[in-house]
Amino acid sequence: MRALITGITGQDGSYLAELLLSRGYEVYGMVRRSSTETFDRIQHIRDKIHFVQADLLDQLSIVHVIEEARPEEIYNLAAQSFVPTSWSQPMLTGEFDALGVTKMLEAIRLVDKKIKFYQASSSEMFGKVREVPQVETTPFYPRSPYGVAKVYGHWITVNYRESYGIHASSGILFNHESPRRGLDFVTRKITDGVARIKLGLADKLTLGNLDAKRDWGFAGDYVRAMWLMTQQKEAGDYVIATGVSHSVREFVQEAFACVDLDWQKHVTTDPRYMRPAEVDFLVGDASKARKVLGWQPEIDFKGLVRMMVEADLKRLKE
């Protein structure tokens, strides 16, 4: 089996590449031409991956890559994935996260409609939630340019599935974290800050809204769901979540507890880190994924936080 992963150098791409390689896949990773390399997350498996150059903004380059790699499966994980950046760069976010998906699907339609396609949708599409918990049929109400662009990407995937018979599935993934999460994201900002404070490298950690609630899982568990979707006879859309919501404050408390420190002595808040339109409460119901895919998460909230804190402690000590 051959698979093409866009966004292979990111958190999810690195875990997915590991999973596919362990299952005997020949893995192709689509990367953009850059003057600086960002292969840190996949350095340990870099020699096992075929890298091909293309860009989600360049339709012809995507067609050429698919013609070259001839994959049976494509996982579209590339995106402008940082919500705050989508406010400062809304056009670029739309180009990558909305039109970029269309270009991938068009390339499949033109080259080989038998290719199975996975689209990385997001719980941010639910935004100002219409019901709790959120399921596949919950109406979308995105609250950021990122969420809006992801809604487009989601529905264009459904459209190509229904119009052209392409095996195109969307995983509506709720927040999923790991030691490989970028330092810009709040969970990693917390665990890195906790590690620095514990080691005497810092004294304060400044955050935004501590009351926002998210359904946090482990990225390694969630990429397994992506693969399971492409193995199904029929394509479909699936919510992937733990079903348990925790506030940012709870994440902070748990992280500081891992190193036996009182979080209230070190954490401050700053309105600069507040979103223009906040998403207050997300929690998913993954019953469909459990029933149809046989998927369930293996790492719980406490295990995830401890894993991330310990990884940041080790990294900073080294």
PDB file of C-alpha atoms in Angstrom:
ATOM      1  CA  MET A   1       0.000   0.000   0.000  1.00  0.00           C
ATOM      2  CA  ARG A   2       1.113   3.532  -0.784  1.00  0.00           C
ATOM      3  CA  ALA A   3      -0.109   6.588   1.084  1.00  0.00           C
ATOM      4  CA  LEU A   4       0.465  10.310   0.551  1.00  0.00           C
ATOM      5  CA  ILE A   5       0.373  12.562   3.608  1.00  0.00           C
ATOM      6  CA  THR A   6       0.139  16.343   3.343  1.00  0.00           C
ATOM      7  CA  GLY A   7       1.313  18.087   6.488  1.00  0.00           C
ATOM      8  CA  ILE A   8       3.651  15.191   7.264  1.00  0.00           C
ATOM      9  CA  THR A   9       6.037  17.402   9.246  1.00  0.00           C
ATOM     10  CA  GLY A  10       3.287  18.417  11.691  1.00  0.00           C
ATOM     11  CA  GLN A  11       2.114  16.739  14.875  1.00  0.00           C
ATOM     12  CA  ASP A  12      -0.551  14.532  13.273  1.00  0.00           C
ATOM     13  CA  GLY A  13       1.489  13.860  10.156  1.00  0.00           C
ATOM     14  CA  SER A  14       4.394  12.486  12.174  1.00  0.00           C
ATOM     15  CA  TYR A  15       2.216  10.122  14.215  1.00  0.00           C
ATOM     16  CA  LEU A  16       0.304   8.997  11.119  1.00  0.00           C
ATOM     17  CA  ALA A  17       3.538   8.328   9.230  1.00  0.00           C
ATOM     18  CA  GLU A  18       4.738   6.152  12.118  1.00  0.00           C
ATOM     19  CA  LEU A  19       1.463   4.226  12.128  1.00  0.00           C
ATOM     20  CA  LEU A  20       1.438   3.614   8.369  1.00  0.00           C
ATOM     21  CA  LEU A  21       5.094   2.565   8.306  1.00  0.00           C
ATOM     22  CA  SER A  22       4.403   0.088  11.123  1.00  0.00           C
ATOM     23  CA  ARG A  23       1.676  -1.396   8.913  1.00  0.00           C
ATOM     24  CA  GLY A  24       4.003  -1.865   5.969  1.00  0.00           C
ATOM     25  CA  TYR A  25       2.957   1.147   3.905  1.00  0.00           C
ATOM     26  CA  GLU A  26       5.174   2.980   1.468  1.00  0.00           C
ATOM     27  CA  VAL A  27       4.781   6.545   2.730  1.00  0.00           C
ATOM     28  CA  TYR A  28       5.053   9.695   0.627  1.00  0.00           C
ATOM     29  CA  GLY A  29       5.174  13.052   2.363  1.00  0.00           C
ATOM     30  CA  MET A  30       4.150  16.217   0.538  1.00  0.00           C
ATOM     31  CA  VAL A  31       6.301  19.175   1.579  1.00  0.00           C
ATOM     32  CA  ARG A  32       6.632  22.757   0.453  1.00  0.00           C
ATOM     33  CA  ARG A  33       9.924  24.147  -0.809  1.00  0.00           C
ATOM     34  CA  SER A  34      11.497  26.084   2.051  1.00  0.00           C
ATOM     35  CA  SER A  35      14.863  27.645   2.800  1.00  0.00           C
ATOM     36  CA  THR A  36      14.693  26.205   6.321  1.00  0.00           C
ATOM     37  CA  GLU A  37      13.913  22.579   7.106  1.00  0.00           C
ATOM     38  CA  THR A  38      11.334  21.667   9.746  1.00  0.00           C
ATOM     39  CA  PHE A  39      11.688  17.891   9.927  1.00  0.00           C
ATOM     40  CA  ASP A  40      12.190  17.653  13.710  1.00  0.00           C
ATOM     41  CA  ARG A  41       9.067  15.590  14.367  1.00  0.00           C
ATOM     42  CA  ILE A  42       9.925  12.980  11.726  1.00  0.00           C
ATOM     43  CA  GLN A  43      13.718  12.994  11.973  1.00  0.00           C
ATOM     44  CA  HIS A  44      13.715   9.439  13.411  1.00  0.00           C
ATOM     45  CA  ILE A  45      11.819   8.067  10.386  1.00  0.00           C
ATOM     46  CA  ARG A  46      13.004  10.500   7.742  1.00  0.00           C
ATOM     47  CA  ASP A  47      14.997   7.899   5.802  1.00  0.00           C
ATOM     48  CA  LYS A  48      11.870   5.726   5.448  1.00  0.00           C
ATOM     49  CA  ILE A  49       9.724   8.426   3.795  1.00  0.00           C
ATOM     50  CA  HIS A  50       9.632   9.521   0.149  1.00  0.00           C
ATOM     51  CA  PHE A  51       9.398  13.321   0.066  1.00  0.00           C
ATOM     52  CA  VAL A  52       7.668  15.040  -2.850  1.00  0.00           C
ATOM     53  CA  GLN A  53       7.415  18.794  -3.346  1.00  0.00           C
ATOM     54  CA  ALA A  54       4.092  20.509  -3.902  1.00  0.00           C
ATOM     55  CA  ASP A  55       1.915  23.229  -2.418  1.00  0.00           C
ATOM     56  CA  LEU A  56      -1.794  23.305  -1.550  1.00  0.00           C
ATOM     57  CA  LEU A  57      -1.982  26.670  -3.326  1.00  0.00           C
ATOM     58  CA  ASP A  58      -0.640  25.212  -6.582  1.00  0.00           C
ATOM     59  CA  GLN A  59      -3.111  22.879  -8.314  1.00  0.00           C
ATOM     60  CA  LEU A  60      -0.693  21.609 -10.960  1.00  0.00           C
ATOM     61  CA  SER A  61       1.964  20.638  -8.427  1.00  0.00           C
ATOM     62  CA  ILE A  62      -0.595  18.516  -6.545  1.00  0.00           C
ATOM     63  CA  VAL A  63      -1.587  16.732  -9.766  1.00  0.00           C
ATOM     64  CA  HIS A  64       2.070  15.997 -10.531  1.00  0.00           C
ATOM     65  CA  VAL A  65       2.704  14.627  -7.034  1.00  0.00           C
ATOM     66  CA  ILE A  66      -0.282  12.266  -7.210  1.00  0.00           C
ATOM     67  CA  GLU A  67       0.805  11.102 -10.659  1.00  0.00           C
ATOM     68  CA  GLU A  68       4.309  10.459  -9.316  1.00  0.00           C
ATOM     69  CA  ALA A  69       3.379   8.729  -6.045  1.00  0.00           C
ATOM     70  CA  ARG A  70       0.277   6.876  -7.291  1.00  0.00           C
ATOM     71  CA  PRO A  71      -1.074   6.456  -3.740  1.00  0.00           C
ATOM     72  CA  GLU A  72      -4.061   4.328  -2.795  1.00  0.00           C
ATOM     73  CA  GLU A  73      -4.763   6.648   0.139  1.00  0.00           C
ATOM     74  CA  ILE A  74      -4.296  10.392   0.667  1.00  0.00           C
ATOM     75  CA  TYR A  75      -4.432  12.029   4.095  1.00  0.00           C
ATOM     76  CA  ASN A  76      -4.878  15.800   3.864  1.00  0.00           C
ATOM     77  CA  LEU A  77      -3.486  17.112   7.154  1.00  0.00           C
ATOM     78  CA  ALA A  78      -1.821  20.257   5.806  1.00  0.00           C
ATOM     79  CA  ALA A  79      -3.482  23.472   6.955  1.00  0.00           C
ATOM     80  CA  GLN A  80      -3.022  26.824   8.594  1.00  0.00           C
ATOM     81  CA  SER A  81      -4.044  25.258  11.889  1.00  0.00           C
ATOM     82  CA  PHE A  82      -3.501  27.991  14.498  1.00  0.00           C
ATOM     83  CA  VAL A  83      -6.792  29.741  15.322  1.00  0.00           C
ATOM     84  CA  PRO A  84      -5.277  33.096  16.476  1.00  0.00           C
ATOM     85  CA  THR A  85      -3.302  33.357  13.216  1.00  0.00           C
ATOM     86  CA  SER A  86      -6.541  32.951  11.255  1.00  0.00           C
ATOM     87  CA  TRP A  87      -7.641  36.338  12.625  1.00  0.00           C
ATOM     88  CA  SER A  88      -4.492  38.101  11.428  1.00  0.00           C
ATOM     89  CA  GLN A  89      -4.259  36.128   8.153  1.00  0.00           C
ATOM     90  CA  PRO A  90      -7.860  35.230   7.229  1.00  0.00           C
ATOM     91  CA  MET A  91      -7.284  35.180   3.454  1.00  0.00           C
ATOM     92  CA  LEU A  92      -4.310  32.823   3.668  1.00  0.00           C
ATOM     93  CA  THR A  93      -6.221  30.590   6.079  1.00  0.00           C
ATOM     94  CA  GLY A  94      -9.059  30.354   3.563  1.00  0.00           C
ATOM     95  CA  GLU A  95      -6.664  29.576   0.708  1.00  0.00           C
ATOM     96  CA  PHE A  96      -5.076  26.667   2.574  1.00  0.00           C
ATOM     97  CA  ASP A  97      -7.934  25.302   4.672  1.00  0.00           C
ATOM     98  CA  ALA A  98     -10.792  25.740   2.194  1.00  0.00           C
ATOM     99  CA  LEU A  99      -9.590  26.050  -1.407  1.00  0.00           C
ATOM    100  CA  GLY A 100      -6.593  23.810  -0.704  1.00  0.00           C
ATOM    101  CA  VAL A 101      -8.985  20.951   0.043  1.00  0.00           C
ATOM    102  CA  THR A 102     -10.803  21.571  -3.226  1.00  0.00           C
ATOM    103  CA  LYS A 103      -7.521  21.406  -5.121  1.00  0.00           C
ATOM    104  CA  MET A 104      -6.656  18.079  -3.510  1.00  0.00           C
ATOM    105  CA  LEU A 105     -10.061  16.643  -4.417  1.00  0.00           C
ATOM    106  CA  GLU A 106      -9.891  18.011  -7.954  1.00  0.00           C
ATOM    107  CA  ALA A 107      -6.488  16.377  -8.399  1.00  0.00           C
ATOM    108  CA  ILE A 108      -7.933  13.037  -7.273  1.00  0.00           C
ATOM    109  CA  ARG A 109     -10.864  13.465  -9.659  1.00  0.00           C
ATOM    110  CA  LEU A 110      -8.501  14.178 -12.541  1.00  0.00           C
ATOM    111  CA  VAL A 111      -5.848  11.538 -11.826  1.00  0.00           C
ATOM    112  CA  ASP A 112      -7.556   8.578 -10.141  1.00  0.00           C
ATOM    113  CA  LYS A 113     -11.013   8.584  -8.548  1.00  0.00           C
ATOM    114  CA  LYS A 114     -10.283   5.251  -6.827  1.00  0.00           C
ATOM    115  CA  ILE A 115      -7.921   6.965  -4.361  1.00  0.00           C
ATOM    116  CA  LYS A 116      -9.299   7.035  -0.820  1.00  0.00           C
ATOM    117  CA  PHE A 117      -9.178  10.519   0.712  1.00  0.00           C
ATOM    118  CA  TYR A 118      -9.134  11.652   4.332  1.00  0.00           C
ATOM    119  CA  GLN A 119      -9.894  15.272   5.222  1.00  0.00           C
ATOM    120  CA  ALA A 120      -8.904  16.716   8.596  1.00  0.00           C
ATOM    121  CA  SER A 121     -12.028  18.524   9.766  1.00  0.00           C
ATOM    122  CA  SER A 122     -12.157  20.190  13.177  1.00  0.00           C
ATOM    123  CA  SER A 123     -14.342  20.618  16.253  1.00  0.00           C
ATOM    124  CA  GLU A 124     -13.815  24.374  15.762  1.00  0.00           C
ATOM    125  CA  MET A 125     -16.514  24.077  13.085  1.00  0.00           C
ATOM    126  CA  PHE A 126     -19.082  23.714  15.904  1.00  0.00           C
ATOM    127  CA  GLY A 127     -17.924  26.985  17.485  1.00  0.00           C
ATOM    128  CA  LYS A 128     -20.899  28.473  19.331  1.00  0.00           C
ATOM    129  CA  VAL A 129     -22.339  25.039  19.953  1.00  0.00           C
ATOM    130  CA  ARG A 130     -25.941  24.272  19.101  1.00  0.00           C
ATOM    131  CA  GLU A 131     -26.126  21.126  21.268  1.00  0.00           C
ATOM    132  CA  VAL A 132     -24.071  19.239  23.848  1.00  0.00           C
ATOM    133  CA  PRO A 133     -22.367  16.905  23.183  1.00  0.00           C
ATOM    134  CA  GLN A 134     -21.571  17.496  19.526  1.00  0.00           C
ATOM    135  CA  VAL A 135     -22.160  14.692  17.007  1.00  0.00           C
ATOM    136  CA  GLU A 136     -21.809  14.357  13.233  1.00  0.00           C
ATOM    137  CA  THR A 137     -25.223  15.967  12.626  1.00  0.00           C
ATOM    138  CA  THR A 138     -24.788  18.931  15.008  1.00  0.00           C
ATOM    139  CA  PRO A 139     -25.155  22.213  13.045  1.00  0.00           C
ATOM    140  CA  PHE A 140     -21.949  24.190  12.540  1.00  0.00           C
ATOM    141  CA  TYR A 141     -21.519  27.708  13.943  1.00  0.00           C
ATOM    142  CA  PRO A 142     -17.817  28.563  13.483  1.00  0.00           C
ATOM    143  CA  ARG A 143     -16.389  31.456  15.507  1.00  0.00           C
ATOM    144  CA  SER A 144     -13.105  32.147  13.693  1.00  0.00           C
ATOM    145  CA  PRO A 145     -11.815  32.390  10.118  1.00  0.00           C
ATOM    146  CA  TYR A 146     -10.148  29.029  10.779  1.00  0.00           C
ATOM    147  CA  GLY A 147     -13.458  27.443  11.744  1.00  0.00           C
ATOM    148  CA  VAL A 148     -15.217  28.963   8.732  1.00  0.00           C
ATOM    149  CA  ALA A 149     -12.538  27.690   6.344  1.00  0.00           C
ATOM    150  CA  LYS A 150     -12.723  24.222   7.890  1.00  0.00           C
ATOM    151  CA  VAL A 151     -16.493  24.154   7.337  1.00  0.00           C
ATOM    152  CA  TYR A 152     -15.891  24.806   3.634  1.00  0.00           C
ATOM    153  CA  GLY A 153     -13.255  22.049   3.532  1.00  0.00           C
ATOM    154  CA  HIS A 154     -15.650  19.668   5.245  1.00  0.00           C
ATOM    155  CA  TRP A 155     -18.589  20.304   2.931  1.00  0.00           C
ATOM    156  CA  ILE A 156     -16.542  20.252  -0.265  1.00  0.00           C
ATOM    157  CA  THR A 157     -15.334  16.800   0.814  1.00  0.00           C
ATOM    158  CA  VAL A 158     -18.948  15.663   1.241  1.00  0.00           C
ATOM    159  CA  ASN A 159     -19.768  17.232  -2.139  1.00  0.00           C
ATOM    160  CA  TYR A 160     -17.048  15.354  -4.022  1.00  0.00           C
ATOM    161  CA  ARG A 161     -18.021  12.102  -2.294  1.00  0.00           C
ATOM    162  CA  GLU A 162     -21.649  12.455  -3.313  1.00  0.00           C
ATOM    163  CA  SER A 163     -21.066  13.982  -6.754  1.00  0.00           C
ATOM    164  CA  TYR A 164     -18.133  11.939  -8.063  1.00  0.00           C
ATOM    165  CA  GLY A 165     -18.245   8.765  -5.959  1.00  0.00           C
ATOM    166  CA  ILE A 166     -14.826   9.436  -4.409  1.00  0.00           C
ATOM    167  CA  HIS A 167     -14.120   7.557  -1.154  1.00  0.00           C
ATOM    168  CA  ALA A 168     -13.707  10.798   0.794  1.00  0.00           C
ATOM    169  CA  SER A 169     -14.073  10.809   4.583  1.00  0.00           C
ATOM    170  CA  SER A 170     -13.850  13.638   7.113  1.00  0.00           C
ATOM    171  CA  GLY A 171     -12.655  13.199  10.662  1.00  0.00           C
ATOM    172  CA  ILE A 172     -14.192  15.889  12.879  1.00  0.00           C
ATOM    173  CA  LEU A 173     -11.356  15.749  15.363  1.00  0.00           C
ATOM    174  CA  PHE A 174     -11.658  17.427  18.721  1.00  0.00           C
ATOM    175  CA  ASN A 175      -8.533  18.870  20.336  1.00  0.00           C
ATOM    176  CA  HIS A 176      -5.720  16.351  20.300  1.00  0.00           C
ATOM    177  CA  GLU A 177      -2.337  17.060  21.834  1.00  0.00           C
ATOM    178  CA  SER A 178       1.065  15.471  22.381  1.00  0.00           C
ATOM    179  CA  PRO A 179       4.691  16.323  23.166  1.00  0.00           C
ATOM    180  CA  ARG A 180       4.956  17.144  19.436  1.00  0.00           C
ATOM    181  CA  ARG A 181       2.342  19.900  19.625  1.00  0.00           C
ATOM    182  CA  GLY A 182       3.620  23.318  18.551  1.00  0.00           C
ATOM    183  CA  LEU A 183       4.639  25.741  21.297  1.00  0.00           C
ATOM    184  CA  ASP A 184       2.043  28.272  20.050  1.00  0.00           C
ATOM    185  CA  PHE A 185      -0.838  26.056  21.190  1.00  0.00           C
ATOM    186  CA  VAL A 186      -2.161  26.589  24.711  1.00  0.00           C
ATOM    187  CA  THR A 187      -1.601  23.031  25.952  1.00  0.00           C
ATOM    188  CA  ARG A 188       2.037  22.999  24.921  1.00  0.00           C
ATOM    189  CA  LYS A 189       2.505  26.563  26.134  1.00  0.00           C
ATOM    190  CA  ILE A 190       1.307  25.332  29.530  1.00  0.00           C
ATOM    191  CA  THR A 191       3.485  22.213  29.752  1.00  0.00           C
ATOM    192  CA  ASP A 192       6.565  24.041  28.458  1.00  0.00           C
ATOM    193  CA  GLY A 193       5.917  26.863  30.952  1.00  0.00           C
ATOM    194  CA  VAL A 194       5.467  24.418  33.830  1.00  0.00           C
ATOM    195  CA  ALA A 195       8.725  22.666  32.959  1.00  0.00           C
ATOM    196  CA  ARG A 196      10.598  25.983  32.771  1.00  0.00           C
ATOM    197  CA  ILE A 197       9.225  27.127  36.124  1.00  0.00           C
ATOM    198  CA  LYS A 198      10.100  23.780  37.745  1.00  0.00           C
ATOM    199  CA  LEU A 199      13.673  23.993  36.420  1.00  0.00           C
ATOM    200  CA  GLY A 200      14.091  27.619  37.512  1.00  0.00           C
ATOM    201  CA  LEU A 201      14.192  28.947  33.941  1.00  0.00           C
ATOM    202  CA  ALA A 202      11.060  31.068  34.418  1.00  0.00           C
ATOM    203  CA  ASP A 203       8.736  32.237  37.176  1.00  0.00           C
ATOM    204  CA  LYS A 204       5.481  33.176  35.431  1.00  0.00           C
ATOM    205  CA  LEU A 205       3.136  31.710  32.834  1.00  0.00           C
ATOM    206  CA  THR A 206       0.763  34.138  31.093  1.00  0.00           C
ATOM    207  CA  LEU A 207      -2.414  32.787  29.519  1.00  0.00           C
ATOM    208  CA  GLY A 208      -5.756  33.979  28.143  1.00  0.00           C
ATOM    209  CA  ASN A 209      -9.205  32.555  28.918  1.00  0.00           C
ATOM    210  CA  LEU A 210      -8.888  29.932  31.662  1.00  0.00           C
ATOM    211  CA  ASP A 211     -12.593  29.065  31.526  1.00  0.00           C
ATOM    212  CA  ALA A 212     -12.700  27.780  27.927  1.00  0.00           C
ATOM    213  CA  LYS A 213     -13.508  24.058  27.902  1.00  0.00           C
ATOM    214  CA  ARG A 214     -12.166  21.523  25.451  1.00  0.00           C
ATOM    215  CA  ASP A 215     -12.331  17.795  24.818  1.00  0.00           C
ATOM    216  CA  TRP A 216      -8.624  16.877  24.825  1.00  0.00           C
ATOM    217  CA  GLY A 217      -7.201  13.588  23.569  1.00  0.00           C
ATOM    218  CA  PHE A 218      -3.852  12.149  22.490  1.00  0.00           C
ATOM    219  CA  ALA A 219      -2.839  12.715  18.857  1.00  0.00           C
ATOM    220  CA  GLY A 220      -1.413   9.191  18.597  1.00  0.00           C
ATOM    221  CA  ASP A 221      -4.874   7.772  19.318  1.00  0.00           C
ATOM    222  CA  TYR A 222      -6.563  10.096  16.835  1.00  0.00           C
ATOM    223  CA  VAL A 223      -4.416   9.234  13.792  1.00  0.00           C
ATOM    224  CA  ARG A 224      -5.484   5.610  14.298  1.00  0.00           C
ATOM    225  CA  ALA A 225      -9.053   6.792  13.669  1.00  0.00           C
ATOM    226  CA  MET A 226      -7.942   8.471  10.422  1.00  0.00           C
ATOM    227  CA  TRP A 227      -6.518   5.190   9.134  1.00  0.00           C
ATOM    228  CA  LEU A 228      -9.610   3.239  10.181  1.00  0.00           C
ATOM    229  CA  MET A 229     -11.812   5.608   8.146  1.00  0.00           C
ATOM    230  CA  THR A 230      -9.937   4.855   4.934  1.00  0.00           C
ATOM    231  CA  GLN A 231     -10.305   1.095   5.562  1.00  0.00           C
ATOM    232  CA  GLN A 232     -14.095   1.191   5.508  1.00  0.00           C
ATOM    233  CA  LYS A 233     -16.093  -0.008   2.512  1.00  0.00           C
ATOM    234  CA  GLU A 234     -18.135   3.202   2.560  1.00  0.00           C
ATOM    235  CA  ALA A 235     -16.729   6.680   3.224  1.00  0.00           C
ATOM    236  CA  GLY A 236     -18.307   8.856   5.895  1.00  0.00           C
ATOM    237  CA  ASP A 237     -17.858  11.567   8.512  1.00  0.00           C
ATOM    238  CA  TYR A 238     -16.877  10.791  12.088  1.00  0.00           C
ATOM    239  CA  VAL A 239     -16.549  12.768  15.307  1.00  0.00           C
ATOM    240  CA  ILE A 240     -13.348  11.721  17.083  1.00  0.00           C
ATOM    241  CA  ALA A 241     -13.316  12.733  20.748  1.00  0.00           C
ATOM    242  CA  THR A 242     -12.947  11.425  24.300  1.00  0.00           C
ATOM    243  CA  GLY A 243     -16.392  12.580  25.408  1.00  0.00           C
ATOM    244  CA  VAL A 244     -14.931  14.369  28.446  1.00  0.00           C
ATOM    245  CA  SER A 245     -14.409  18.151  28.627  1.00  0.00           C
ATOM    246  CA  HIS A 246     -11.890  20.009  30.793  1.00  0.00           C
ATOM    247  CA  SER A 247     -11.245  23.728  31.212  1.00  0.00           C
ATOM    248  CA  VAL A 248      -7.915  25.382  30.490  1.00  0.00           C
ATOM    249  CA  ARG A 249      -7.765  25.990  34.246  1.00  0.00           C
ATOM    250  CA  GLU A 250      -8.030  22.234  34.895  1.00  0.00           C
ATOM    251  CA  PHE A 251      -5.237  21.592  32.387  1.00  0.00           C
ATOM    252  CA  VAL A 252      -3.087  24.142  34.222  1.00  0.00           C
ATOM    253  CA  GLN A 253      -3.859  22.630  37.625  1.00  0.00           C
ATOM    254  CA  GLU A 254      -3.028  19.118  36.417  1.00  0.00           C
ATOM    255  CA  ALA A 255       0.214  20.223  34.764  1.00  0.00           C
ATOM    256  CA  PHE A 256       1.472  22.042  37.874  1.00  0.00           C
ATOM    257  CA  ALA A 257       0.414  19.085  40.049  1.00  0.00           C
ATOM    258  CA  CYS A 258       2.754  16.890  37.995  1.00  0.00           C
ATOM    259  CA  VAL A 259       5.718  18.868  39.368  1.00  0.00           C
ATOM    260  CA  ASP A 260       4.266  19.553  42.849  1.00  0.00           C
ATOM    261  CA  LEU A 261       3.845  23.303  42.385  1.00  0.00           C
ATOM    262  CA  ASP A 262       0.954  25.656  43.244  1.00  0.00           C
ATOM    263  CA  TRP A 263      -0.291  26.985  39.917  1.00  0.00           C
ATOM    264  CA  GLN A 264      -1.855  30.094  41.471  1.00  0.00           C
ATOM    265  CA  LYS A 265       1.594  31.383  42.448  1.00  0.00           C
ATOM    266  CA  HIS A 266       2.805  31.361  38.859  1.00  0.00           C
ATOM    267  CA  VAL A 267      -0.119  31.879  36.429  1.00  0.00           C
ATOM    268  CA  THR A 268      -1.353  35.281  35.257  1.00  0.00           C
ATOM    269  CA  THR A 269      -3.887  36.192  32.564  1.00  0.00           C
ATOM    270  CA  ASP A 270      -3.657  38.818  29.841  1.00  0.00           C
ATOM    271  CA  PRO A 271      -6.572  40.032  27.672  1.00  0.00           C
ATOM    272  CA  ARG A 272      -4.227  40.125  24.670  1.00  0.00           C
ATOM    273  CA  TYR A 273      -4.523  36.340  24.546  1.00  0.00           C
ATOM    274  CA  MET A 274      -8.339  36.376  24.377  1.00  0.00           C
ATOM    275  CA  ARG A 275     -10.015  35.520  21.075  1.00  0.00           C
ATOM    276  CA  PRO A 276     -12.255  38.130  19.387  1.00  0.00           C
ATOM    277  CA  ALA A 277     -15.028  35.512  19.481  1.00  0.00           C
ATOM    278  CA  GLU A 278     -14.476  32.736  21.998  1.00  0.00           C
ATOM    279  CA  VAL A 279     -15.491  29.096  21.650  1.00  0.00           C
ATOM    280  CA  ASP A 280     -16.496  28.341  25.220  1.00  0.00           C
ATOM    281  CA  PHE A 281     -17.472  24.685  25.399  1.00  0.00           C
ATOM    282  CA  LEU A 282     -16.616  21.753  23.155  1.00  0.00           C
ATOM    283  CA  VAL A 283     -17.219  18.089  23.952  1.00  0.00           C
ATOM    284  CA  GLY A 284     -17.717  15.368  21.376  1.00  0.00           C
ATOM    285  CA  ASP A 285     -19.699  12.147  21.210  1.00  0.00           C
ATOM    286  CA  ALA A 286     -17.677   9.563  19.266  1.00  0.00           C
ATOM    287  CA  SER A 287     -20.354   6.827  19.458  1.00  0.00           C
ATOM    288  CA  LYS A 288     -20.404   6.400  15.663  1.00  0.00           C
ATOM    289  CA  ALA A 289     -16.624   5.945  15.526  1.00  0.00           C
ATOM    290  CA  ARG A 290     -16.720   3.441  18.372  1.00  0.00           C
ATOM    291  CA  LYS A 291     -19.512   1.444  16.708  1.00  0.00           C
ATOM    292  CA  VAL A 292     -18.469   1.571  13.034  1.00  0.00           C
ATOM    293  CA  LEU A 293     -14.684   1.884  13.265  1.00  0.00           C
ATOM    294  CA  GLY A 294     -14.152   0.025  16.526  1.00  0.00           C
ATOM    295  CA  TRP A 295     -12.096   3.024  17.695  1.00  0.00           C
ATOM    296  CA  GLN A 296     -11.589   4.260  21.218  1.00  0.00           C
ATOM    297  CA  PRO A 297      -8.923   6.428  22.866  1.00  0.00           C
ATOM    298  CA  GLU A 298      -6.274   4.744  25.011  1.00  0.00           C
ATOM    299  CA  ILE A 299      -4.683   7.768  26.745  1.00  0.00           C
ATOM    300  CA  ASP A 300      -6.836   9.689  29.237  1.00  0.00           C
ATOM    301  CA  PHE A 301      -6.618  13.376  30.207  1.00  0.00           C
ATOM    302  CA  LYS A 302      -4.282  12.939  33.177  1.00  0.00           C
ATOM    303  CA  GLY A 303      -2.039  10.603  31.222  1.00  0.00           C
ATOM    304  CA  LEU A 304      -1.849  13.098  28.357  1.00  0.00           C
ATOM    305  CA  VAL A 305      -0.913  16.041  30.600  1.00  0.00           C
ATOM    306  CA  ARG A 306       1.741  14.024  32.443  1.00  0.00           C
ATOM    307  CA  MET A 307       3.193  12.755  29.155  1.00  0.00           C
ATOM    308  CA  MET A 308       3.560  16.315  27.859  1.00  0.00           C
ATOM    309  CA  VAL A 309       5.017  17.753  31.082  1.00  0.00           C
ATOM    310  CA  GLU A 310       7.563  14.946  31.390  1.00  0.00           C
ATOM    311  CA  ALA A 311       8.587  15.330  27.737  1.00  0.00           C
ATOM    312  CA  ASP A 312       9.159  19.084  28.179  1.00  0.00           C
ATOM    313  CA  LEU A 313      11.129  18.518  31.382  1.00  0.00           C
ATOM    314  CA  LYS A 314      13.370  16.022  29.587  1.00  0.00           C
ATOM    315  CA  ARG A 315      13.823  18.300  26.568  1.00  0.00           C
ATOM    316  CA  LEU A 316      14.786  21.336  28.649  1.00  0.00           C
ATOM    317  CA  LYS A 317      17.162  19.346  30.868  1.00  0.00           C
ATOM    318  CA  GLU A 318      18.943  18.075  27.771  1.00  0.00           C
TER     319      GLU A 318
END
